[in-house]
Amino acid sequence: MAEEEMVAGDVTAPPPKVLIISAGASHSVALLSGDIVCSWGRGEDGQLGHGDAEDRPSPTQLSALDDHQIVSVTCGADHTVAYSESRKEVYSWGWGDFGRLGHGNSSDLFTPLPIKALHGIRIQQIACGDSHCLAVTMDGEVQSWGRNQNGQLGLGDTEDSLVPKKIQAFEGIRIKMVAAGAEHTAAVTEDGDLYGWGWGRYGNLGLGDRNDRLVPERVTSASGEKMSMVACGWRHTIAVSYSGALYTYGWSKYGQLGHGDLEDHLVPHKLEALSNSVISQISGGWRHTMALTSDGKLYGWGWNKFGQVGVGDNLDQCSPLQVWFPDDQACFLSYNDPLQDFSQMSLVQVSCGWRHTLAVTEGNNVFAWGRGTNGQLGIGECLDRNYPQIIEALSVDGESGQHIESSNFDPSAGKSWVSPAERYAVVPDEKTVSFYFSSFFLRSSNTIKFVLANGTIIVFFWHVLTSVNDRSPMLIDDGEYKC
């Protein structure tokens, strides 16, 4: 018995596995088994939720959500939303302009806070765009909030909403899922009907014209096919039919529609290049697109300036190209030749940010590629990658969970809120910082105050000189620092 107990005591818990990944404009979030939420990348607007405005180049556990039983995480451009089924709470944090956090104001929030208007409502899916959000309830209703200058909230007007409001146009229609772009929105009903509304200048609503819509309108031109899922890029839309066929429409300046050209499409257009594949998941970035097939292959196309398509170069791609991954045995070999030792790996999840992409393999390894200047790739350094790079801290074949730091945020240590008035306040009577601008012909002065998340006040004063040859030293407070 003693020997059996000793053996049992030697059994270690399995490493945490990534369940959900989501990429924002310049930050990333992951939900891991064991009730762990991690975030990394740009943190200037509080979108990481760690109580400060610091960037983080590696996944960091969001301690404010420990023990919250989070079941979903979703990134907007510079804000983040999470949902706890057990608590029936939707949490949001990050940049708050236009009310995109849903808390009744436009303040930034540096730690997660439950949205009061959604308390007690069971949620099946959440979508975040650039400046607006939507939530689909278990009853198939849709709540929307945030920016609405083009009608992307679907409420019949162009007024921003600081709190979630029900889309009345869907009364009697059960919605399965929604997707949010920069200024437009799409939805699929439980019956497979496709809808679009909001900004439509590039045909991204799929309605055959370039007009905006203030309320959801049914898309009727997809060859009569019923749709199972939809995703939005910045100004383009991707949909998948019941049969697994992929359709794209909207803006195509960078080839993000995948049809081999740069032509916009005002109605859903079937992507013939993948007609022999059954599509299982789709994701739209700022100007690029990714599609995952039922047999685990990943394809990418569109804007590729930072390598976000993941095919080993920085050339835009007008047609789908397969993304190749290092196999499980080659994950930690030298990457001097990024195409060496790459082989097909079965993928189960993909998420596009504005300029970067995340993916999860069937073997529970997590990869990132594209823009990395804010640490959004999670690889510990702020460099771009044009091929998949493993995130060791989140990967089973790496060091999953072993070296994930925690934010350990103490609410008493600093401010959680930063209001627009504080963020953009112009104040004339504070200590000043003056510095030289190489401009002339105008003479003016001003002072701007910035309030950081921890309450620190930084005040900048500038004076535009009349001559580019008249250089003045930089003075900070008492003049100790000079340029």
CSV table of N, CA and C in Angstrom, one decimal, residues 232-362:
chain,number,residue,atom,x,y,z
A,232,CYS,N,-15.2,38.3,-40.3
A,232,CYS,CA,-14.9,39.6,-40.9
A,232,CYS,C,-13.5,40.0,-40.8
A,233,GLY,N,-12.9,40.5,-41.9
A,233,GLY,CA,-11.7,41.2,-41.9
A,233,GLY,C,-12.0,42.7,-41.7
A,234,TRP,N,-11.0,43.5,-41.9
A,234,TRP,CA,-11.1,44.9,-41.6
A,234,TRP,C,-12.3,45.4,-42.5
A,235,ARG,N,-12.2,45.2,-43.8
A,235,ARG,CA,-13.3,45.6,-44.7
A,235,ARG,C,-13.6,44.5,-45.8
A,236,HIS,N,-13.5,43.3,-45.4
A,236,HIS,CA,-13.9,42.2,-46.2
A,236,HIS,C,-14.5,41.1,-45.3
A,237,THR,N,-15.2,40.2,-46.0
A,237,THR,CA,-16.0,39.2,-45.2
A,237,THR,C,-15.8,37.8,-45.9
A,238,ILE,N,-15.8,36.8,-45.0
A,238,ILE,CA,-15.6,35.4,-45.4
A,238,ILE,C,-16.7,34.6,-44.8
A,239,ALA,N,-17.3,33.7,-45.6
A,239,ALA,CA,-18.3,32.8,-45.2
A,239,ALA,C,-18.1,31.4,-45.7
A,240,VAL,N,-18.6,30.4,-44.9
A,240,VAL,CA,-18.5,29.0,-45.3
A,240,VAL,C,-19.9,28.4,-45.3
A,241,SER,N,-20.2,27.7,-46.4
A,241,SER,CA,-21.5,27.1,-46.5
A,241,SER,C,-21.6,25.7,-45.8
A,242,TYR,N,-22.8,25.2,-45.7
A,242,TYR,CA,-23.0,23.9,-45.1
A,242,TYR,C,-22.1,22.8,-45.7
A,243,SER,N,-21.9,23.0,-47.0
A,243,SER,CA,-21.1,22.0,-47.8
A,243,SER,C,-19.6,22.1,-47.6
A,244,GLY,N,-19.2,23.2,-46.9
A,244,GLY,CA,-17.7,23.5,-46.6
A,244,GLY,C,-17.1,24.3,-47.7
A,245,ALA,N,-17.9,24.9,-48.6
A,245,ALA,CA,-17.4,25.8,-49.6
A,245,ALA,C,-17.1,27.2,-49.0
A,246,LEU,N,-16.1,27.9,-49.5
A,246,LEU,CA,-15.7,29.2,-48.9
A,246,LEU,C,-16.0,30.3,-49.9
A,247,TYR,N,-16.6,31.3,-49.3
A,247,TYR,CA,-17.0,32.5,-50.1
A,247,TYR,C,-16.4,33.8,-49.5
A,248,THR,N,-15.9,34.7,-50.3
A,248,THR,CA,-15.4,35.9,-49.9
A,248,THR,C,-16.0,37.1,-50.6
A,249,TYR,N,-16.0,38.3,-50.0
A,249,TYR,CA,-16.5,39.5,-50.7
A,249,TYR,C,-16.1,40.7,-50.0
A,250,GLY,N,-16.1,41.8,-50.7
A,250,GLY,CA,-15.7,43.1,-50.1
A,250,GLY,C,-14.4,43.6,-50.7
A,251,TRP,N,-13.5,44.2,-49.9
A,251,TRP,CA,-12.3,44.9,-50.3
A,251,TRP,C,-11.2,43.9,-50.7
A,252,SER,N,-10.5,44.1,-51.8
A,252,SER,CA,-9.5,43.2,-52.3
A,252,SER,C,-8.3,43.8,-52.8
A,253,LYS,N,-7.9,45.0,-52.3
A,253,LYS,CA,-6.8,45.7,-52.8
A,253,LYS,C,-5.5,45.0,-52.6
A,254,TYR,N,-5.4,44.1,-51.6
A,254,TYR,CA,-4.2,43.4,-51.3
A,254,TYR,C,-4.4,41.9,-51.6
A,255,GLY,N,-5.4,41.5,-52.3
A,255,GLY,CA,-5.7,40.1,-52.6
A,255,GLY,C,-6.3,39.3,-51.5
A,256,GLN,N,-6.9,40.0,-50.5
A,256,GLN,CA,-7.4,39.3,-49.3
A,256,GLN,C,-8.6,38.5,-49.6
A,257,LEU,N,-9.2,38.6,-50.8
A,257,LEU,CA,-10.4,37.8,-51.1
A,257,LEU,C,-9.9,36.5,-51.7
A,258,GLY,N,-8.7,36.4,-52.2
A,258,GLY,CA,-8.1,35.1,-52.6
A,258,GLY,C,-8.5,34.7,-54.0
A,259,HIS,N,-9.0,35.5,-54.8
A,259,HIS,CA,-9.5,35.1,-56.2
A,259,HIS,C,-8.5,35.3,-57.3
A,260,GLY,N,-7.2,35.6,-56.9
A,260,GLY,CA,-6.2,35.7,-57.9
A,260,GLY,C,-6.1,37.1,-58.5
A,261,ASP,N,-6.9,38.1,-58.0
A,261,ASP,CA,-6.9,39.4,-58.5
A,261,ASP,C,-7.0,40.4,-57.4
A,262,LEU,N,-7.2,41.7,-57.8
A,262,LEU,CA,-7.3,42.7,-56.7
A,262,LEU,C,-8.7,43.4,-56.9
A,263,GLU,N,-9.7,42.7,-57.4
A,263,GLU,CA,-11.0,43.2,-57.7
A,263,GLU,C,-11.9,43.0,-56.5
A,264,ASP,N,-12.6,44.1,-56.1
A,264,ASP,CA,-13.6,44.0,-55.0
A,264,ASP,C,-14.8,43.2,-55.5
A,265,HIS,N,-15.4,42.5,-54.6
A,265,HIS,CA,-16.6,41.7,-55.0
A,265,HIS,C,-17.8,42.2,-54.1
A,266,LEU,N,-18.9,42.6,-54.7
A,266,LEU,CA,-20.0,43.2,-54.0
A,266,LEU,C,-21.0,42.1,-53.5
A,267,VAL,N,-20.8,40.9,-53.9
A,267,VAL,CA,-21.6,39.7,-53.4
A,267,VAL,C,-20.7,38.6,-53.1
A,268,PRO,N,-21.1,37.6,-52.3
A,268,PRO,CA,-20.2,36.5,-52.0
A,268,PRO,C,-19.8,35.7,-53.3
A,269,HIS,N,-18.5,35.5,-53.4
A,269,HIS,CA,-17.9,34.9,-54.5
A,269,HIS,C,-17.2,33.6,-54.1
A,270,LYS,N,-17.5,32.5,-54.7
A,270,LYS,CA,-16.9,31.2,-54.2
A,270,LYS,C,-15.4,31.2,-54.6
A,271,LEU,N,-14.6,30.8,-53.6
A,271,LEU,CA,-13.2,30.7,-53.8
A,271,LEU,C,-12.8,29.3,-54.4
A,272,GLU,N,-12.6,29.4,-55.8
A,272,GLU,CA,-12.4,28.2,-56.5
A,272,GLU,C,-11.1,27.5,-56.2
A,273,ALA,N,-10.1,28.2,-55.7
A,273,ALA,CA,-8.8,27.7,-55.4
A,273,ALA,C,-8.9,26.6,-54.3
A,274,LEU,N,-9.9,26.7,-53.5
A,274,LEU,CA,-10.1,25.8,-52.4
A,274,LEU,C,-11.4,24.9,-52.6
A,275,SER,N,-11.8,24.8,-53.8
A,275,SER,CA,-13.1,24.1,-54.0
A,275,SER,C,-13.1,22.6,-53.7
A,276,ASN,N,-11.9,22.1,-53.7
A,276,ASN,CA,-11.7,20.7,-53.4
A,276,ASN,C,-11.5,20.4,-51.9
A,277,SER,N,-11.5,21.5,-51.1
A,277,SER,CA,-11.3,21.3,-49.6
A,277,SER,C,-12.6,21.6,-48.9
A,278,VAL,N,-12.8,21.0,-47.8
A,278,VAL,CA,-13.9,21.3,-46.9
A,278,VAL,C,-13.4,22.2,-45.8
A,279,ILE,N,-13.9,23.5,-45.7
A,279,ILE,CA,-13.3,24.5,-44.8
A,279,ILE,C,-14.0,24.3,-43.4
A,280,SER,N,-13.2,24.2,-42.4
A,280,SER,CA,-13.7,24.0,-41.0
A,280,SER,C,-13.6,25.3,-40.1
A,281,GLN,N,-12.7,26.2,-40.5
A,281,GLN,CA,-12.6,27.4,-39.7
A,281,GLN,C,-12.0,28.5,-40.6
A,282,ILE,N,-12.4,29.8,-40.3
A,282,ILE,CA,-11.9,30.9,-41.1
A,282,ILE,C,-11.6,32.1,-40.1
A,283,SER,N,-10.7,33.0,-40.6
A,283,SER,CA,-10.4,34.1,-39.8
A,283,SER,C,-9.9,35.3,-40.7
A,284,GLY,N,-10.4,36.5,-40.4
A,284,GLY,CA,-10.0,37.6,-41.2
A,284,GLY,C,-9.1,38.6,-40.5
A,285,GLY,N,-8.0,39.0,-41.0
A,285,GLY,CA,-7.2,40.0,-40.4
A,285,GLY,C,-7.5,41.4,-41.0
A,286,TRP,N,-6.5,42.3,-40.8
A,286,TRP,CA,-6.7,43.7,-41.3
A,286,TRP,C,-6.9,43.6,-42.8
A,287,ARG,N,-5.9,42.9,-43.5
A,287,ARG,CA,-5.9,42.8,-44.9
A,287,ARG,C,-5.5,41.4,-45.4
A,288,HIS,N,-5.6,40.5,-44.5
A,288,HIS,CA,-5.2,39.1,-44.9
A,288,HIS,C,-6.3,38.1,-44.4
A,289,THR,N,-6.2,36.9,-44.9
A,289,THR,CA,-7.2,35.9,-44.6
A,289,THR,C,-6.6,34.6,-44.4
A,290,MET,N,-7.1,33.8,-43.4
A,290,MET,CA,-6.7,32.4,-43.2
A,290,MET,C,-7.9,31.5,-43.2
A,291,ALA,N,-7.6,30.3,-43.7
A,291,ALA,CA,-8.7,29.2,-43.7
A,291,ALA,C,-8.1,27.9,-43.4
A,292,LEU,N,-8.8,27.2,-42.5
A,292,LEU,CA,-8.4,25.9,-42.0
A,292,LEU,C,-9.3,24.8,-42.6
A,293,THR,N,-8.7,23.7,-43.2
A,293,THR,CA,-9.5,22.7,-43.8
A,293,THR,C,-9.8,21.6,-42.8
A,294,SER,N,-10.8,20.7,-43.2
A,294,SER,CA,-11.2,19.7,-42.3
A,294,SER,C,-10.1,18.6,-42.0
A,295,ASP,N,-9.1,18.6,-42.9
A,295,ASP,CA,-8.0,17.6,-42.7
A,295,ASP,C,-6.8,18.3,-42.1
A,296,GLY,N,-7.0,19.5,-41.5
A,296,GLY,CA,-6.0,20.1,-40.7
A,296,GLY,C,-5.0,21.0,-41.5
A,297,LYS,N,-5.2,21.3,-42.7
A,297,LYS,CA,-4.3,22.1,-43.5
A,297,LYS,C,-4.7,23.6,-43.3
A,298,LEU,N,-3.7,24.4,-43.3
A,298,LEU,CA,-3.9,25.9,-43.2
A,298,LEU,C,-3.5,26.6,-44.4
A,299,TYR,N,-4.3,27.5,-44.9
A,299,TYR,CA,-4.0,28.3,-46.1
A,299,TYR,C,-4.2,29.8,-45.7
A,300,GLY,N,-3.3,30.6,-46.3
A,300,GLY,CA,-3.3,32.0,-46.1
A,300,GLY,C,-3.2,32.8,-47.4
A,301,TRP,N,-3.7,34.1,-47.4
A,301,TRP,CA,-3.5,34.9,-48.6
A,301,TRP,C,-3.8,36.4,-48.2
A,302,GLY,N,-3.4,37.3,-49.0
A,302,GLY,CA,-3.7,38.7,-48.8
A,302,GLY,C,-2.4,39.5,-48.5
A,303,TRP,N,-2.6,40.6,-47.7
A,303,TRP,CA,-1.5,41.5,-47.4
A,303,TRP,C,-0.4,40.7,-46.5
A,304,ASN,N,0.9,40.9,-46.9
A,304,ASN,CA,1.9,40.0,-46.3
A,304,ASN,C,3.1,40.8,-45.9
A,305,LYS,N,3.0,42.1,-45.7
A,305,LYS,CA,4.1,43.0,-45.5
A,305,LYS,C,5.0,42.6,-44.3
A,306,PHE,N,4.4,42.0,-43.3
A,306,PHE,CA,5.1,41.6,-42.1
A,306,PHE,C,5.2,40.1,-42.0
A,307,GLY,N,4.8,39.4,-43.0
A,307,GLY,CA,4.9,37.9,-43.0
A,307,GLY,C,3.7,37.3,-42.3
A,308,GLN,N,2.6,38.0,-42.2
A,308,GLN,CA,1.4,37.5,-41.5
A,308,GLN,C,0.7,36.4,-42.2
A,309,VAL,N,1.0,36.2,-43.5
A,309,VAL,CA,0.5,35.0,-44.2
A,309,VAL,C,1.2,33.7,-43.8
A,310,GLY,N,2.5,33.9,-43.4
A,310,GLY,CA,3.2,32.7,-42.9
A,310,GLY,C,3.8,31.8,-43.9
A,311,VAL,N,4.1,32.3,-45.1
A,311,VAL,CA,4.7,31.4,-46.1
A,311,VAL,C,6.2,31.6,-46.4
A,312,GLY,N,6.9,32.3,-45.5
A,312,GLY,CA,8.3,32.4,-45.6
A,312,GLY,C,8.8,33.6,-46.4
A,313,ASP,N,7.9,34.5,-46.8
A,313,ASP,CA,8.3,35.7,-47.5
A,313,ASP,C,7.4,36.9,-47.1
A,314,ASN,N,7.6,38.0,-47.7
A,314,ASN,CA,6.8,39.2,-47.4
A,314,ASN,C,6.1,39.8,-48.6
A,315,LEU,N,5.8,38.9,-49.5
A,315,LEU,CA,5.0,39.3,-50.7
A,315,LEU,C,3.5,39.1,-50.5
A,316,ASP,N,2.7,40.0,-51.0
A,316,ASP,CA,1.3,39.9,-50.9
A,316,ASP,C,0.9,38.7,-51.8
A,317,GLN,N,-0.1,38.0,-51.3
A,317,GLN,CA,-0.6,36.8,-52.0
A,317,GLN,C,-2.1,36.9,-52.4
A,318,CYS,N,-2.3,36.8,-53.7
A,318,CYS,CA,-3.7,37.0,-54.2
A,318,CYS,C,-4.5,35.7,-54.2
A,319,SER,N,-3.8,34.6,-54.0
A,319,SER,CA,-4.5,33.3,-54.0
A,319,SER,C,-4.0,32.5,-52.8
A,320,PRO,N,-4.8,31.5,-52.3
A,320,PRO,CA,-4.4,30.8,-51.1
A,320,PRO,C,-3.1,30.0,-51.3
A,321,LEU,N,-2.2,30.1,-50.3
A,321,LEU,CA,-1.0,29.3,-50.2
A,321,LEU,C,-1.0,28.5,-48.9
A,322,GLN,N,-0.6,27.3,-49.0
A,322,GLN,CA,-0.5,26.5,-47.7
A,322,GLN,C,0.6,26.9,-46.8
A,323,VAL,N,0.3,27.0,-45.5
A,323,VAL,CA,1.3,27.3,-44.5
A,323,VAL,C,1.9,26.0,-44.0
A,324,TRP,N,3.2,25.9,-44.0
A,324,TRP,CA,3.9,24.7,-43.5
A,324,TRP,C,4.4,25.0,-42.1
A,325,PHE,N,4.4,23.9,-41.3
A,325,PHE,CA,4.8,24.0,-39.9
A,325,PHE,C,5.9,23.0,-39.6
A,326,PRO,N,6.8,23.3,-38.7
A,326,PRO,CA,7.8,22.3,-38.3
A,326,PRO,C,7.0,21.2,-37.6
A,327,ASP,N,7.4,19.9,-37.8
A,327,ASP,CA,6.8,18.8,-37.1
A,327,ASP,C,7.2,18.8,-35.7
A,328,ASP,N,6.5,18.0,-34.9
A,328,ASP,CA,6.7,17.9,-33.5
A,328,ASP,C,8.2,17.7,-33.1
A,329,GLN,N,8.9,16.9,-33.9
A,329,GLN,CA,10.3,16.6,-33.6
A,329,GLN,C,11.2,17.8,-34.0
A,330,ALA,N,10.8,18.7,-34.9
A,330,ALA,CA,11.6,19.7,-35.4
A,330,ALA,C,11.4,21.1,-34.8
A,331,CYS,N,10.5,21.1,-33.8
A,331,CYS,CA,10.0,22.4,-33.2
A,331,CYS,C,11.2,23.3,-32.7
A,332,PHE,N,12.2,22.6,-32.2
A,332,PHE,CA,13.2,23.4,-31.5
A,332,PHE,C,14.6,23.3,-32.2
A,333,LEU,N,14.5,22.9,-33.5
A,333,LEU,CA,15.8,22.9,-34.3
A,333,LEU,C,16.0,24.3,-34.8
A,334,SER,N,17.2,24.5,-35.3
A,334,SER,CA,17.6,25.8,-35.8
A,334,SER,C,16.7,26.3,-36.8
A,335,TYR,N,16.4,27.6,-36.8
A,335,TYR,CA,15.5,28.2,-37.8
A,335,TYR,C,16.3,29.2,-38.7
A,336,ASN,N,17.6,28.9,-38.8
A,336,ASN,CA,18.4,29.7,-39.8
A,336,ASN,C,17.9,29.6,-41.2
A,337,ASP,N,17.4,28.4,-41.5
A,337,ASP,CA,16.6,28.3,-42.8
A,337,ASP,C,15.2,28.0,-42.4
A,338,PRO,N,14.3,29.0,-42.5
A,338,PRO,CA,12.9,28.9,-42.0
A,338,PRO,C,12.1,27.8,-42.7
A,339,LEU,N,12.6,27.4,-43.9
A,339,LEU,CA,11.8,26.3,-44.6
A,339,LEU,C,12.4,24.9,-44.3
A,340,GLN,N,13.5,24.9,-43.6
A,340,GLN,CA,14.1,23.6,-43.4
A,340,GLN,C,13.3,22.8,-42.3
A,341,ASP,N,13.1,21.5,-42.5
A,341,ASP,CA,12.4,20.7,-41.5
A,341,ASP,C,10.9,21.0,-41.4
A,342,PHE,N,10.4,21.8,-42.3
A,342,PHE,CA,9.0,22.0,-42.2
A,342,PHE,C,8.2,20.9,-42.9
A,343,SER,N,7.1,20.5,-42.3
A,343,SER,CA,6.3,19.5,-42.9
A,343,SER,C,4.8,19.8,-42.5
A,344,GLN,N,3.9,19.0,-43.1
A,344,GLN,CA,2.5,19.3,-42.8
A,344,GLN,C,2.2,18.9,-41.4
A,345,MET,N,1.5,19.7,-40.7
A,345,MET,CA,1.1,19.5,-39.3
A,345,MET,C,-0.4,19.7,-39.3
A,346,SER,N,-1.1,18.9,-38.5
A,346,SER,CA,-2.6,19.1,-38.5
A,346,SER,C,-2.9,20.2,-37.5
A,347,LEU,N,-3.7,21.2,-38.1
A,347,LEU,CA,-4.1,22.4,-37.3
A,347,LEU,C,-5.5,22.3,-36.8
A,348,VAL,N,-5.8,22.8,-35.7
A,348,VAL,CA,-7.2,22.8,-35.2
A,348,VAL,C,-7.8,24.2,-34.9
A,349,GLN,N,-6.9,25.2,-35.0
A,349,GLN,CA,-7.4,26.6,-34.7
A,349,GLN,C,-6.5,27.6,-35.3
A,350,VAL,N,-7.1,28.7,-35.7
A,350,VAL,CA,-6.4,29.9,-36.3
A,350,VAL,C,-7.1,31.2,-35.9
A,351,SER,N,-6.3,32.2,-35.7
A,351,SER,CA,-6.8,33.5,-35.4
A,351,SER,C,-6.0,34.6,-36.0
A,352,CYS,N,-6.6,35.5,-36.8
A,352,CYS,CA,-5.8,36.6,-37.4
A,352,CYS,C,-5.9,37.9,-36.6
A,353,GLY,N,-4.8,38.5,-36.3
A,353,GLY,CA,-4.8,39.9,-35.8
A,353,GLY,C,-4.7,40.8,-37.0
A,354,TRP,N,-4.4,42.1,-36.7
A,354,TRP,CA,-4.3,43.1,-37.8
A,354,TRP,C,-3.1,42.7,-38.7
A,355,ARG,N,-2.0,42.4,-38.0
A,355,ARG,CA,-0.8,42.1,-38.8
A,355,ARG,C,0.0,40.9,-38.3
A,356,HIS,N,-0.7,40.1,-37.5
A,356,HIS,CA,-0.1,38.8,-37.1
A,356,HIS,C,-1.1,37.7,-37.0
A,357,THR,N,-0.6,36.5,-36.9
A,357,THR,CA,-1.5,35.3,-36.9
A,357,THR,C,-1.1,34.3,-35.9
A,358,LEU,N,-2.1,33.7,-35.3
A,358,LEU,CA,-1.8,32.6,-34.3
A,358,LEU,C,-2.5,31.3,-34.7
A,359,ALA,N,-1.9,30.2,-34.4
A,359,ALA,CA,-2.5,28.9,-34.7
A,359,ALA,C,-2.2,27.9,-33.7
A,360,VAL,N,-3.1,26.9,-33.5
A,360,VAL,CA,-2.9,25.8,-32.6
A,360,VAL,C,-2.9,24.5,-33.4
A,361,THR,N,-2.0,23.6,-33.1
A,361,THR,CA,-1.9,22.3,-33.8
A,361,THR,C,-2.7,21.2,-33.0
A,362,GLU,N,-2.9,20.1,-33.7
A,362,GLU,CA,-3.6,19.0,-33.0
A,362,GLU,C,-2.8,18.4,-31.9
